[in-house]
Short mmCIF file of C-alpha atoms in Angstrom, two decimals:
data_model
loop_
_atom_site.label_atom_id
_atom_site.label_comp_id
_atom_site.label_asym_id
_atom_site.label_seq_id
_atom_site.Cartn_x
_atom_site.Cartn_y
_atom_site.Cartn_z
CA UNK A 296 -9.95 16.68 -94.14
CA UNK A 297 -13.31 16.98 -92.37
CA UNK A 298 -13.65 13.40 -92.26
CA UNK A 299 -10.71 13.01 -90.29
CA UNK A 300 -11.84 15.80 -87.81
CA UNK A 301 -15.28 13.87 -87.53
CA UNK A 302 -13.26 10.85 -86.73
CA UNK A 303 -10.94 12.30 -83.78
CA UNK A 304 -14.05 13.93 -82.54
CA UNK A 305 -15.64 10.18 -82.46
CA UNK A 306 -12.46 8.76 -81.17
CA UNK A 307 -12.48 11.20 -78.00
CA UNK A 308 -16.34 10.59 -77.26
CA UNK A 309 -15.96 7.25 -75.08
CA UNK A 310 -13.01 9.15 -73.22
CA UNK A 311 -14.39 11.99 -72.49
CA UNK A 312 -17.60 10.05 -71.32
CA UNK A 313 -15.33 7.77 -68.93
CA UNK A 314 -13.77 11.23 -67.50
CA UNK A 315 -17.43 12.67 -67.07
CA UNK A 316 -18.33 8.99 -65.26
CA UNK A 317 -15.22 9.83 -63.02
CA UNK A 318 -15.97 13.01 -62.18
CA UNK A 319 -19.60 12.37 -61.51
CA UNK A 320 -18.65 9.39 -59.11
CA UNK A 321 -19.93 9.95 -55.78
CA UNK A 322 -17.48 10.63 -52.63
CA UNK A 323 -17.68 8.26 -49.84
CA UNK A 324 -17.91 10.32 -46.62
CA UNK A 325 -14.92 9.64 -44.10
CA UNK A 326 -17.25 10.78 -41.40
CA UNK A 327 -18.92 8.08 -39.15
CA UNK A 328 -21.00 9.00 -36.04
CA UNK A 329 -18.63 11.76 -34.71
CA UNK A 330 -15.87 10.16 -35.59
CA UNK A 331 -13.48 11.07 -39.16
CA UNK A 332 -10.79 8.60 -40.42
CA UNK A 333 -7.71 10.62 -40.09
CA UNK A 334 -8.45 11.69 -36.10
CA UNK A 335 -6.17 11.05 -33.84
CA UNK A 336 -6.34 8.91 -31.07
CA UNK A 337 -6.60 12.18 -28.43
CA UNK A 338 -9.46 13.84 -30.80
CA UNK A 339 -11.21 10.28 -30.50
CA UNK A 340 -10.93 10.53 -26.78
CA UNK A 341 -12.09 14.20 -26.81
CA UNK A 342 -15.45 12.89 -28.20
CA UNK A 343 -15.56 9.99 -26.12
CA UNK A 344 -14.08 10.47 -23.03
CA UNK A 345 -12.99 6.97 -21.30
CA UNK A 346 -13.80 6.01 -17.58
CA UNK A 347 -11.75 2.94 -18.72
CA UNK A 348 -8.99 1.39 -20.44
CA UNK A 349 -10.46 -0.06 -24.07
CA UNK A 350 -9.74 -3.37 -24.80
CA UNK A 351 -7.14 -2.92 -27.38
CA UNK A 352 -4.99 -5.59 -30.04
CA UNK A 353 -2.66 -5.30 -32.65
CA UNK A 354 -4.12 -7.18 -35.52
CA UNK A 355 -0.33 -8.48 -36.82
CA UNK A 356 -1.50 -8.28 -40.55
CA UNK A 357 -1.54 -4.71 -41.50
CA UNK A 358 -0.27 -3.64 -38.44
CA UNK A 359 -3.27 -1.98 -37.28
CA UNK A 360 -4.21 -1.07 -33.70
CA UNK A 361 -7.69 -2.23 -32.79
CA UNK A 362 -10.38 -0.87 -29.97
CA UNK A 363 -13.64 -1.86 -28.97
CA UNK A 364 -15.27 0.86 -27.78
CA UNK A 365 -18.56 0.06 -25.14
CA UNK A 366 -21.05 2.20 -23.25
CA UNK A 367 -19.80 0.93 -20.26
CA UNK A 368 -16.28 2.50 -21.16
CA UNK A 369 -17.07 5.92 -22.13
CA UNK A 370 -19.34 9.04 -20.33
CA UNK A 371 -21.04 9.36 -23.67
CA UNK A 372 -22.51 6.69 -26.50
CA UNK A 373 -24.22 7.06 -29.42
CA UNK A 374 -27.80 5.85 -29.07
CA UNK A 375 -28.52 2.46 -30.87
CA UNK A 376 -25.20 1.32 -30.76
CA UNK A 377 -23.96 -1.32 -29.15
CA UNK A 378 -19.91 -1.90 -29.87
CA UNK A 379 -17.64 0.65 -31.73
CA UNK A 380 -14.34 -0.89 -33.43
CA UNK A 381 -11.89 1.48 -34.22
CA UNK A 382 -8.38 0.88 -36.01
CA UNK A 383 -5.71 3.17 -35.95
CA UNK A 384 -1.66 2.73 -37.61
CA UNK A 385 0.72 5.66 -37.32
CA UNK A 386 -1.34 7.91 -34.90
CA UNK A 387 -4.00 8.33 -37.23
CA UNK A 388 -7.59 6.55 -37.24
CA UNK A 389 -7.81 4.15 -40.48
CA UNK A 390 -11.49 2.07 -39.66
CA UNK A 391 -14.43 2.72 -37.52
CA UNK A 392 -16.89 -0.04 -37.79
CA UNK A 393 -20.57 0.57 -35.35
CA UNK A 394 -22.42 -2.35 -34.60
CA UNK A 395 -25.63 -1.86 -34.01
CA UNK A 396 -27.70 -2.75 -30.85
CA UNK A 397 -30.42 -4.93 -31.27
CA UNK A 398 -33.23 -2.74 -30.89
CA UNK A 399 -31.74 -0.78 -34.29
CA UNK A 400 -31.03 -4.23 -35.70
CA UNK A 401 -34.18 -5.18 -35.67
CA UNK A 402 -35.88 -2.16 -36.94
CA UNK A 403 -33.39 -1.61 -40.11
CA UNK A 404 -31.70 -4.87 -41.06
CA UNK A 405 -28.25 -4.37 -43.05
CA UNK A 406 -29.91 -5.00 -46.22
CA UNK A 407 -32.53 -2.19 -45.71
CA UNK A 408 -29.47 0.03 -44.11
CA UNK A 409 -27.96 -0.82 -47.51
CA UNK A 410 -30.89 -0.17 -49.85
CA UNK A 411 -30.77 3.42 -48.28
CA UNK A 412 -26.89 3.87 -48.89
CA UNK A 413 -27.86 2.58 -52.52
CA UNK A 414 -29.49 5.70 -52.84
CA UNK A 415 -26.16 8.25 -52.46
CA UNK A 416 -23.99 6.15 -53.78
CA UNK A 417 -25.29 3.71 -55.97
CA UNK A 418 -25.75 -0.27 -56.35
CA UNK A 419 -22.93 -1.41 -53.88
CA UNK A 420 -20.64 -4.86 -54.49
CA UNK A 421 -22.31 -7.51 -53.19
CA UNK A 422 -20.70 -10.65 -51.66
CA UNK A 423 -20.17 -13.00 -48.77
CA UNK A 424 -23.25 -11.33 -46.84
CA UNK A 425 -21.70 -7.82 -47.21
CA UNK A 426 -22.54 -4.74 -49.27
CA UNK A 427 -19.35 -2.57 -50.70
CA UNK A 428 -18.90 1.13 -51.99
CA UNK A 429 -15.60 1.98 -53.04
CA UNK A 430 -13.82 5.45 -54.66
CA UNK A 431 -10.67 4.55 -54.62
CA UNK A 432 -9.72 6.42 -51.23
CA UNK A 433 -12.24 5.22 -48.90
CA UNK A 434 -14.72 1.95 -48.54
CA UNK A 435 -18.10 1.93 -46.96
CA UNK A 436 -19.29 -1.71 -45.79
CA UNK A 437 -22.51 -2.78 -44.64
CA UNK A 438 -22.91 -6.46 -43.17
CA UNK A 439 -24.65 -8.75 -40.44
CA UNK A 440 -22.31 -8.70 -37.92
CA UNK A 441 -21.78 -12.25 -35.58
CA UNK A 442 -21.83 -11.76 -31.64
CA UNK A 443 -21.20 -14.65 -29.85
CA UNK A 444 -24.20 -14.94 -26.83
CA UNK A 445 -25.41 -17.19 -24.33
CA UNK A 446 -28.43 -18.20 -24.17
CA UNK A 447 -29.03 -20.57 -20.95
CA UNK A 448 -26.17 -23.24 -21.25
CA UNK A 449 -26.06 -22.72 -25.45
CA UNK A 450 -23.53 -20.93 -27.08
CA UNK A 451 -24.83 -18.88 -29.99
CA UNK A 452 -24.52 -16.05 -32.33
CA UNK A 453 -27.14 -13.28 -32.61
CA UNK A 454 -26.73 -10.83 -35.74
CA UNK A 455 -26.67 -6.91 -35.46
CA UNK A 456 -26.44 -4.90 -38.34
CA UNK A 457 -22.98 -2.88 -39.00
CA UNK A 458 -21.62 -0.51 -41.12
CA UNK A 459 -17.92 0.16 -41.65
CA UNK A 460 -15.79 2.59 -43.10
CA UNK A 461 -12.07 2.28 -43.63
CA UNK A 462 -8.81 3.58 -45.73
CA UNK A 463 -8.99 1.43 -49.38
CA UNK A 464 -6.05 -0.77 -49.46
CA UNK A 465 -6.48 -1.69 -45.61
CA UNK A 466 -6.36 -5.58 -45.32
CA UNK A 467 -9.86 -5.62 -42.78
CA UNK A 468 -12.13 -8.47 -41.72
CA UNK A 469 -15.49 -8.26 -40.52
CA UNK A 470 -16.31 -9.66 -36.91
#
């Protein structure tokens, strides 16, 4: 009889350390900047109030509503930042993704920017030049991100670090 309790204790040990992993499993913060996904599009303009129109698209997979956000279109802007994307679908904000100016870029590179993130929430998935944290609810990207520039007649692309966070299960890419 006590064998059998010593075995259902044993058989209950690797799931109740796969609970304890779960429950130990760090949040990823919804909060970016000033900005949390779930604001409405009036709370966003609360916090940066427009002197202009933002470009805007409707990106036909997913259905999401996309914004570039620039100094030049707001009274206020985060220092070091260049370009804020933000993606809303049924009234309610769903991605904010900062890319970085290149005075930031240039000081902490998205792999450095991603070494510190390692810290809180562990070693992210790596792939295709980005870094990934996932918890099921939210995902936290960190990547080089491609702007198109001129230099003299030349077109070329310059890199800025960016970081990203967005509802799991939204179909994104990375610009």
């Amino acid at each position: 009889m006590k064998a059998w309790g010593l075995f259902a204790a044993l058989a209950l040990l690797p799931a109740w350390g796969r609970g304890q992993a779960q429950e130990d499993e760090v949040a990823i913060q919804r909060r970016l900047g000033d900005l949390h996904l779930g604001d409405s599009l009036e709370a966003v303009r609360r916090v940066y109030s427009p002197v202009q129109k933002w470009p805007s698209f409707i990106e036909p997979r997913g259905r999401v509503t996309r914004m570039r956000v620039e100094r030049a279109y707001v009274k206020s802007f985060p220092n070091n930042v260049q370009t804020l994307w933000l993606g809303f679908k049924r009234g309610g904000l769903v991605e904010i993704q900062i890319i970085y100016n290149l005075e930031f870029s240039r000081r902490k590179s998205a792999e450095a920017l991603a070494g510190d993130l390692a810290l809180i929430y562990g070693e992210p998935q790596r792939g295709g030049g980005k870094s990934s944290w996932t918890d099921g609810k939210t995902v936290l990207r960190v990547f080089n991100a491609e702007l198109p520039v001129l230099k003299g007649r030349t077109e070329a692309v310059e890199l800025r670090t960016a970081i990203q966070i967005f509802e799991h299960g939204l179909s994104r890419r990375t610009d």
